[in-house]
Short mmCIF file of C-alpha atoms and ligand atoms in Angstrom, two decimals:
data_model
loop_
_atom_site.label_atom_id
_atom_site.label_comp_id
_atom_site.label_asym_id
_atom_site.label_seq_id
_atom_site.Cartn_x
_atom_site.Cartn_y
_atom_site.Cartn_z
CA MET A 11 -40.44 8.24 -96.61
CA GLU A 12 -41.86 11.06 -98.70
CA SER A 13 -42.07 10.62 -102.47
CA LEU A 14 -39.98 12.64 -104.90
CA ASP A 15 -43.10 14.56 -105.97
CA GLN A 16 -43.86 15.54 -102.35
CA SER A 17 -40.30 16.65 -101.84
CA ILE A 18 -40.39 18.81 -105.02
CA ILE A 19 -43.70 20.39 -103.94
CA LYS A 20 -42.26 21.13 -100.47
CA SER A 21 -39.23 22.78 -101.99
CA LEU A 22 -41.35 24.80 -104.46
CA ASN A 23 -43.63 25.97 -101.67
CA ARG A 24 -40.66 27.04 -99.57
CA SER A 25 -39.18 29.03 -102.50
CA ARG A 26 -42.52 30.72 -103.23
CA ILE A 27 -43.00 31.65 -99.57
CA LEU A 28 -39.46 32.97 -99.30
CA ARG A 29 -39.89 35.03 -102.49
CA ALA A 30 -43.15 36.45 -101.14
CA PHE A 31 -41.41 37.48 -97.91
CA ARG A 32 -38.70 39.15 -99.99
CA GLU A 33 -41.12 40.98 -102.27
CA ASN A 34 -43.27 42.36 -99.43
CA GLU A 35 -41.77 44.63 -96.83
CA ILE A 36 -43.93 43.14 -94.10
CA ILE A 37 -46.51 40.39 -94.33
CA GLN A 38 -48.77 38.22 -92.15
CA LYS A 39 -49.24 34.48 -92.47
CA LYS A 40 -52.92 34.76 -93.46
CA GLU A 41 -52.12 37.26 -96.27
CA LEU A 42 -49.33 34.99 -97.46
CA ALA A 43 -51.56 31.88 -97.51
CA ASP A 44 -54.27 33.76 -99.44
CA ALA A 45 -51.83 35.28 -101.96
CA LEU A 46 -50.08 31.97 -102.69
CA ARG A 47 -53.21 29.79 -102.31
CA LEU A 48 -51.48 27.62 -99.74
CA SER A 49 -52.88 26.18 -96.52
CA ILE A 50 -52.18 28.08 -93.31
CA THR A 51 -50.47 24.90 -92.02
CA THR A 52 -47.98 24.91 -94.94
CA VAL A 53 -47.28 28.62 -94.41
CA THR A 54 -46.85 28.13 -90.64
CA THR A 55 -44.44 25.19 -91.06
CA ASN A 56 -42.30 27.13 -93.52
CA THR A 57 -42.45 30.37 -91.53
CA ASN A 58 -41.18 28.54 -88.43
CA GLN A 59 -38.31 27.03 -90.42
CA LEU A 60 -37.37 30.41 -91.91
CA LEU A 61 -37.47 31.98 -88.43
CA ASP A 62 -35.12 29.23 -87.16
CA GLU A 63 -32.77 29.83 -90.08
CA GLY A 64 -32.72 33.57 -89.37
CA LEU A 65 -34.05 34.52 -92.82
CA ILE A 66 -37.16 36.30 -91.44
CA GLU A 67 -38.10 37.87 -88.12
CA GLU A 68 -41.22 38.90 -86.25
CA THR A 69 -41.45 42.63 -86.52
CA GLY A 70 -44.65 43.48 -84.66
CA ILE A 71 -48.34 42.86 -84.22
CA ALA A 72 -50.98 44.02 -86.71
CA GLU A 73 -54.40 45.40 -85.82
CA SER A 74 -56.88 42.60 -85.23
CA THR A 75 -59.82 42.21 -87.58
CA GLY A 76 -61.46 40.01 -84.96
CA GLY A 77 -59.79 37.33 -82.84
CA ARG A 78 -56.10 37.20 -81.95
CA LYS A 79 -53.87 40.01 -83.25
CA PRO A 80 -51.74 38.63 -86.11
CA VAL A 81 -47.93 38.63 -86.04
CA VAL A 82 -46.20 40.57 -88.82
CA PHE A 83 -42.97 39.23 -90.36
CA GLN A 84 -40.22 40.80 -92.37
CA PHE A 85 -37.54 39.35 -94.63
CA LEU A 86 -33.94 39.75 -93.44
CA LYS A 87 -32.24 40.53 -96.73
CA ASN A 88 -28.79 40.86 -95.16
CA ALA A 89 -28.97 37.53 -93.29
CA LYS A 90 -26.89 35.79 -95.97
CA VAL A 91 -24.64 36.97 -98.77
CA THR A 92 -23.48 35.77 -102.15
CA LEU A 93 -20.40 36.51 -104.26
CA GLY A 94 -20.33 37.21 -107.98
CA VAL A 95 -17.18 37.26 -110.12
CA ASP A 96 -16.92 38.40 -113.74
CA ILE A 97 -13.71 37.27 -115.42
CA SER A 98 -12.75 38.92 -118.70
CA PRO A 99 -9.33 39.02 -120.41
CA HIS A 100 -8.25 42.39 -119.04
CA GLN A 101 -10.40 42.86 -115.96
CA VAL A 102 -11.81 40.87 -113.05
CA LYS A 103 -14.76 42.29 -111.08
CA MET A 104 -16.16 40.90 -107.83
CA ILE A 105 -19.25 41.83 -105.84
CA LEU A 106 -20.64 40.87 -102.48
CA SER A 107 -24.43 41.13 -102.55
CA ASN A 108 -27.32 40.33 -100.23
CA LEU A 109 -30.40 38.12 -100.70
CA SER A 110 -32.22 40.97 -102.48
CA SER A 111 -29.35 41.29 -105.00
CA GLU A 112 -28.31 44.64 -103.54
CA VAL A 113 -24.58 45.22 -103.89
CA ILE A 114 -22.81 45.47 -100.51
CA ASP A 115 -19.23 45.79 -101.73
CA VAL A 116 -17.28 45.66 -104.93
CA VAL A 117 -13.68 45.18 -106.01
CA SER A 118 -12.01 45.00 -109.42
CA TRP A 119 -8.52 44.71 -110.84
CA ARG A 120 -6.92 44.80 -114.26
CA ASN A 121 -4.69 42.16 -115.85
CA ASP A 122 -2.12 43.06 -118.48
CA VAL A 123 -1.63 39.39 -119.32
CA PHE A 124 -4.32 36.97 -118.21
CA ASP A 125 -3.22 34.07 -115.99
CA MET A 126 -5.99 31.87 -114.57
CA ASP A 127 -3.98 30.46 -111.63
CA LYS A 128 -2.95 33.96 -110.50
CA THR A 129 -6.55 35.13 -110.94
CA ILE A 130 -7.81 32.29 -108.73
CA GLU A 131 -5.23 33.18 -106.04
CA LYS A 132 -6.35 36.81 -106.10
CA ILE A 133 -10.05 35.80 -105.97
CA GLU A 134 -9.29 33.74 -102.86
CA VAL A 135 -7.57 36.68 -101.14
CA GLU A 136 -10.33 39.14 -102.10
CA THR A 137 -13.09 36.73 -100.98
CA LYS A 138 -11.68 36.62 -97.45
CA ARG A 139 -11.18 40.38 -97.40
CA LEU A 140 -14.67 41.19 -98.73
CA LEU A 141 -16.38 38.90 -96.20
CA GLN A 142 -14.26 40.06 -93.26
CA SER A 143 -14.48 43.77 -93.92
CA ASN A 144 -18.28 43.53 -94.20
CA HIS A 145 -18.54 41.41 -91.02
CA TYR A 146 -19.65 38.17 -92.64
CA SER A 147 -18.25 34.68 -92.02
CA LEU A 148 -17.73 31.92 -94.58
CA GLU A 149 -20.92 30.25 -93.25
CA ASP A 150 -22.94 33.39 -94.06
CA CYS A 151 -21.99 33.10 -97.73
CA LEU A 152 -24.21 30.91 -99.92
CA GLY A 153 -21.52 30.55 -102.56
CA MET A 154 -19.76 32.16 -105.45
CA GLY A 155 -20.99 32.48 -109.03
CA LEU A 156 -18.46 33.02 -111.82
CA SER A 157 -19.17 34.52 -115.22
CA LEU A 158 -16.72 33.23 -117.84
CA PRO A 159 -16.23 34.26 -121.48
CA GLY A 160 -16.33 30.78 -123.00
CA LEU A 161 -17.93 27.37 -123.20
CA VAL A 162 -18.62 25.94 -119.74
CA ASP A 163 -19.89 22.69 -118.30
CA ALA A 164 -21.70 24.01 -115.25
CA ASP A 165 -22.42 20.51 -113.87
CA SER A 166 -18.75 19.56 -113.62
CA ASN A 167 -17.53 23.13 -112.85
CA ARG A 168 -15.27 23.06 -115.90
CA LEU A 169 -14.43 25.83 -118.30
CA ILE A 170 -14.11 23.84 -121.51
CA HIS A 171 -12.72 26.52 -123.81
CA ALA A 172 -12.24 30.29 -123.62
CA PRO A 173 -10.25 31.55 -126.66
CA ASN A 174 -10.21 35.16 -125.40
CA LEU A 175 -8.59 34.00 -122.12
CA ALA A 176 -6.41 31.39 -123.90
CA VAL A 177 -7.69 28.82 -121.40
CA LYS A 178 -8.77 25.24 -122.13
CA ASP A 179 -10.29 22.67 -119.78
CA TYR A 180 -9.95 24.47 -116.43
CA ASP A 181 -11.47 22.79 -113.39
CA PHE A 182 -13.04 25.23 -110.91
CA SER A 183 -13.52 22.48 -108.29
CA LYS A 184 -10.02 23.50 -107.13
CA LEU A 185 -11.34 26.93 -106.20
CA GLN A 186 -14.34 25.34 -104.46
CA ALA A 187 -12.01 23.22 -102.30
CA ARG A 188 -9.73 26.18 -101.53
CA LEU A 189 -12.53 28.53 -100.55
CA GLY A 190 -14.69 25.97 -98.76
CA MET A 191 -17.81 27.32 -100.44
CA LYS A 192 -20.01 26.23 -103.34
CA ILE A 193 -18.93 27.45 -106.78
CA PHE A 194 -21.29 27.95 -109.72
CA ILE A 195 -19.89 28.73 -113.17
CA GLU A 196 -21.72 29.95 -116.26
CA ASN A 197 -21.05 31.48 -119.66
CA GLU A 198 -20.91 35.28 -119.57
CA ALA A 199 -23.75 35.96 -122.03
CA ASN A 200 -26.00 33.32 -120.45
CA VAL A 201 -25.45 34.62 -116.93
CA ALA A 202 -26.02 38.22 -118.07
CA ALA A 203 -29.26 37.13 -119.81
CA PHE A 204 -30.26 35.49 -116.53
CA ALA A 205 -29.66 38.78 -114.67
CA GLU A 206 -31.81 40.61 -117.24
CA LEU A 207 -34.53 38.01 -116.70
CA ILE A 208 -34.55 38.28 -112.90
CA LEU A 209 -33.56 41.93 -112.34
CA GLY A 210 -33.51 43.79 -115.64
CA ALA A 211 -35.10 44.49 -119.00
CA ALA A 212 -36.50 40.97 -119.57
CA GLU A 213 -38.19 40.72 -116.15
CA ASN A 214 -41.63 40.59 -117.72
CA ASN A 215 -40.71 38.80 -120.93
CA ASN A 216 -40.91 35.17 -121.94
CA ASN A 217 -38.68 35.47 -124.99
CA ALA A 218 -35.67 37.75 -125.15
CA VAL A 219 -32.10 37.83 -126.43
CA TYR A 220 -29.22 39.48 -124.60
CA VAL A 221 -26.34 40.65 -126.82
CA SER A 222 -23.12 41.03 -124.87
CA ILE A 223 -20.73 43.45 -126.53
CA THR A 224 -17.26 43.17 -125.07
CA GLU A 225 -13.99 42.34 -126.77
CA GLY A 226 -16.09 39.73 -128.61
CA VAL A 227 -19.86 39.33 -129.02
CA GLY A 228 -21.89 36.64 -127.26
CA CYS A 229 -25.63 36.20 -126.87
CA GLY A 230 -27.86 34.68 -124.23
CA ILE A 231 -31.27 33.41 -125.31
CA ILE A 232 -34.30 33.52 -123.03
CA SER A 233 -37.06 31.20 -124.17
CA ASP A 234 -40.24 30.61 -122.16
CA HIS A 235 -38.76 32.65 -119.27
CA LYS A 236 -35.66 30.42 -119.04
CA VAL A 237 -32.11 30.70 -120.35
CA ALA A 238 -31.96 28.33 -123.34
CA LYS A 239 -28.48 26.84 -123.65
CA GLY A 240 -29.00 24.46 -126.58
CA THR A 241 -28.12 20.78 -126.87
CA TYR A 242 -24.38 21.21 -126.25
CA ASN A 243 -24.45 24.48 -124.22
CA LYS A 244 -23.49 26.42 -127.35
CA ALA A 245 -26.71 28.26 -128.17
CA GLY A 246 -26.46 31.99 -128.81
CA GLU A 247 -23.22 32.08 -130.81
CA PHE A 248 -24.65 34.77 -133.06
CA GLY A 249 -21.29 36.55 -132.78
CA HIS A 250 -20.03 33.99 -135.27
CA MET A 251 -22.80 34.21 -137.83
CA ARG A 252 -21.33 35.32 -141.15
CA ILE A 253 -22.44 38.75 -142.24
CA SER A 254 -19.59 39.76 -144.56
CA ASP A 255 -17.35 38.27 -147.24
CA ARG A 256 -14.39 40.38 -146.12
CA PRO A 257 -11.48 38.01 -145.40
CA LEU A 258 -10.98 39.16 -141.79
CA ALA A 259 -9.84 36.30 -139.57
CA CYS A 260 -11.95 35.49 -136.51
CA SER A 261 -10.88 33.73 -133.27
CA CYS A 262 -13.29 30.91 -134.26
CA GLY A 263 -11.10 30.04 -137.25
CA ARG A 264 -13.43 31.45 -139.91
CA SER A 265 -13.92 34.91 -141.38
CA GLY A 266 -16.64 37.51 -141.83
CA CYS A 267 -18.25 36.85 -138.40
CA TRP A 268 -20.60 39.45 -136.85
CA GLU A 269 -18.29 40.04 -133.86
CA LEU A 270 -15.58 41.27 -136.26
CA PHE A 271 -17.93 44.16 -137.05
CA SER A 272 -19.86 44.75 -133.82
CA SER A 273 -17.49 44.11 -130.88
CA GLU A 274 -15.53 46.83 -129.06
CA ARG A 275 -12.44 45.72 -130.96
CA ALA A 276 -14.40 46.09 -134.22
CA LEU A 277 -15.31 49.70 -133.44
CA LEU A 278 -11.64 50.53 -132.87
CA ARG A 279 -10.55 48.68 -136.03
CA ILE A 280 -13.14 50.43 -138.20
CA TYR A 281 -11.90 53.78 -136.86
CA GLU A 282 -8.29 52.83 -137.63
CA GLU A 283 -9.25 51.72 -141.16
CA LYS A 284 -11.00 55.01 -141.84
CA SER A 285 -8.53 57.39 -140.14
CA GLY A 286 -5.18 55.58 -140.21
CA VAL A 287 -4.96 56.40 -136.49
CA LYS A 288 -4.88 53.70 -133.82
CA VAL A 289 -6.90 54.18 -130.61
CA ASP A 290 -6.65 51.52 -127.93
CA ALA A 291 -9.84 52.00 -125.90
CA ILE A 292 -13.48 52.85 -126.58
CA GLU A 293 -13.21 55.79 -124.13
CA ALA A 294 -10.60 57.34 -126.42
CA PHE A 295 -12.78 56.73 -129.49
CA PHE A 296 -15.84 58.42 -127.95
CA GLU A 297 -13.63 61.34 -126.85
CA LYS A 298 -12.74 61.85 -130.50
CA TYR A 299 -16.42 61.60 -131.42
CA HIS A 300 -17.33 64.27 -128.87
CA GLU A 301 -14.50 66.50 -130.07
CA GLY A 302 -16.41 66.54 -133.36
CA SER A 303 -14.17 64.25 -135.44
CA SER A 304 -15.99 63.58 -138.72
CA VAL A 305 -14.12 60.25 -139.13
CA ALA A 306 -15.32 59.17 -135.68
CA MET A 307 -18.90 60.08 -136.65
CA ASP A 308 -18.60 58.11 -139.88
CA THR A 309 -17.07 55.18 -137.94
CA LEU A 310 -19.95 55.12 -135.47
CA LYS A 311 -22.49 55.11 -138.30
CA THR A 312 -20.74 52.15 -139.99
CA TYR A 313 -20.46 50.34 -136.64
CA LEU A 314 -24.15 50.82 -135.78
CA ASP A 315 -25.14 49.63 -139.27
CA TYR A 316 -23.28 46.36 -138.68
CA LEU A 317 -24.56 46.02 -135.13
CA LEU A 318 -28.16 46.50 -136.22
CA VAL A 319 -27.89 44.10 -139.19
CA GLY A 320 -27.06 41.38 -136.65
CA VAL A 321 -29.84 42.47 -134.30
CA GLU A 322 -32.32 42.28 -137.17
CA ASN A 323 -31.12 38.79 -138.09
CA ILE A 324 -31.67 37.71 -134.47
CA MET A 325 -35.14 39.28 -134.46
CA LEU A 326 -36.01 37.57 -137.74
CA GLY A 327 -34.77 34.21 -136.52
CA LEU A 328 -36.15 34.14 -132.99
CA ASP A 329 -38.99 36.71 -132.87
CA PRO A 330 -38.14 37.79 -129.30
CA GLU A 331 -40.16 40.39 -127.41
CA VAL A 332 -36.96 42.26 -126.78
CA VAL A 333 -33.28 42.28 -127.78
CA ILE A 334 -31.15 43.75 -125.00
CA ILE A 335 -27.75 45.24 -125.82
CA GLY A 336 -25.30 44.98 -122.92
CA GLY A 337 -21.62 45.48 -122.16
CA ASP A 338 -19.33 48.40 -121.37
CA ILE A 339 -20.18 50.10 -124.65
CA VAL A 340 -23.78 50.69 -123.53
CA ARG A 341 -22.83 53.67 -121.38
CA TYR A 342 -21.56 55.38 -124.56
CA LEU A 343 -24.47 54.26 -126.75
CA ARG A 344 -27.27 55.71 -124.61
CA GLU A 345 -27.11 59.09 -126.32
CA PHE A 346 -27.52 57.37 -129.71
CA GLU A 347 -30.80 55.64 -128.84
CA PRO A 348 -32.82 57.98 -131.15
CA MET A 349 -30.39 57.19 -134.01
CA ILE A 350 -30.79 53.44 -133.38
CA GLU A 351 -34.58 53.80 -133.25
CA ALA A 352 -34.57 55.72 -136.53
CA TYR A 353 -32.43 53.04 -138.18
CA LEU A 354 -34.77 50.25 -137.10
CA GLU A 355 -37.75 52.31 -138.27
CA GLN A 356 -36.24 52.89 -141.74
CA ASN A 357 -35.08 49.34 -142.26
CA HIS A 358 -37.92 47.33 -140.86
CA THR A 359 -39.53 44.91 -143.27
CA ASN A 360 -42.98 43.43 -143.09
CA LEU A 361 -41.28 40.37 -141.56
CA LEU A 362 -40.07 42.42 -138.61
CA SER A 363 -42.72 43.67 -136.26
CA ARG A 364 -42.11 46.93 -134.42
CA ASP A 365 -43.26 44.95 -131.40
CA ASN A 366 -39.79 43.34 -131.46
CA LYS A 367 -38.11 45.94 -129.27
CA LEU A 368 -34.44 46.82 -128.97
CA VAL A 369 -33.28 48.26 -125.63
CA LEU A 370 -29.98 49.09 -123.99
CA SER A 371 -29.46 47.18 -120.76
CA SER A 372 -30.24 49.14 -117.60
CA LEU A 373 -27.94 46.79 -115.66
CA ALA A 374 -24.98 47.41 -118.00
CA PRO A 375 -22.08 47.10 -117.60
CA GLN A 376 -22.81 44.94 -114.55
CA SER A 377 -25.29 42.39 -116.01
CA ALA A 378 -22.89 39.43 -115.96
CA LEU A 379 -21.56 40.35 -112.50
CA LEU A 380 -25.07 40.61 -111.01
CA GLY A 381 -26.07 37.39 -112.79
CA ALA A 382 -23.05 35.59 -111.34
CA ALA A 383 -24.06 36.65 -107.82
CA LEU A 384 -27.59 35.32 -108.50
CA LEU A 385 -26.35 31.78 -109.27
CA PRO A 386 -25.87 30.74 -105.60
CA LEU A 387 -29.43 32.00 -104.87
CA VAL A 388 -31.16 29.81 -107.47
CA GLU A 389 -31.65 26.86 -105.16
CA MET A 390 -33.01 29.01 -102.31
CA PHE A 391 -35.41 31.16 -104.32
CA GLY A 392 -36.15 28.69 -107.14
CA TYR A 393 -35.88 31.28 -109.93
ZN1 ZN B 429 -16.09 33.78 -135.70
#
């Protein structure tokens, strides 16, 4: 029987070889062995297995540099698929993506009143439809990752608490049994940070923080190129750090929290406070801004001040290479990047290095959705 160490090494080697096949359009065994510093025997064993599993194929013969002409292989990125689901209070989004995290199909629907059981029923229906209409079977699907706005216990597939969904202690094993596929659940900000780490702005960073701006504010911390969840899976709750003594009540039971000043809801409330006019969506607010409303301009300035105070606190506390702002609001904030830069320039102290960068997510608003679809791939690619 092989030891645990040997089994871990075998699995690591397989993941590295598979990643190398994915990263190179075509590759030969000798090149692979040299690049990964593995023996040709290890590469051959794994290549044969991957051929059997249909994850790679022989695609031709390369020119010989002496001796037998080498076989060239290519990765079959569409051989298997994965599903990602992003559940938020008013909208559910689902994607079907391939092994290279390319989106094959997408579906979304809105909820007026959130109901988890109805959402699960709809996810089940849409899963079958997405697989069928794209000519995949249940066996072709490696699993489903779910992004949830709350505290999760990924090991037991339980959503412990999600105040914004009004859900407590929900067991996703039910969905796993109904679908007949593996389910992976994760907190929204953590899974979005994971997407930024594998596919986005933090790809080349060891330390980063992802700030998810939705109806609330959550953060995912990347430390030493891994998502750091803390002792009790609660790390990154910067949305509830106190930044004001205004007695505004927060969903956490306290007051003055950062998310009361930097979430989407906060932007709309600040506008209402300044103008006396209620707007119910950020689209409508930015329309007013673009129509030249001076109150909307003043609102945006106040909002960005609050947002950036929190970002600075995060930078001061964690010294990340980059803070990434994500969420639906990013598509509206892109044009204000020079304004944000100028603010950081004016306010930086000698404690804050200008090497601590702030960027808007290039994956937004899909970071959490893409991250969810990555979860079933973790075991295969060993991210
Ligand atoms: Zn709070």
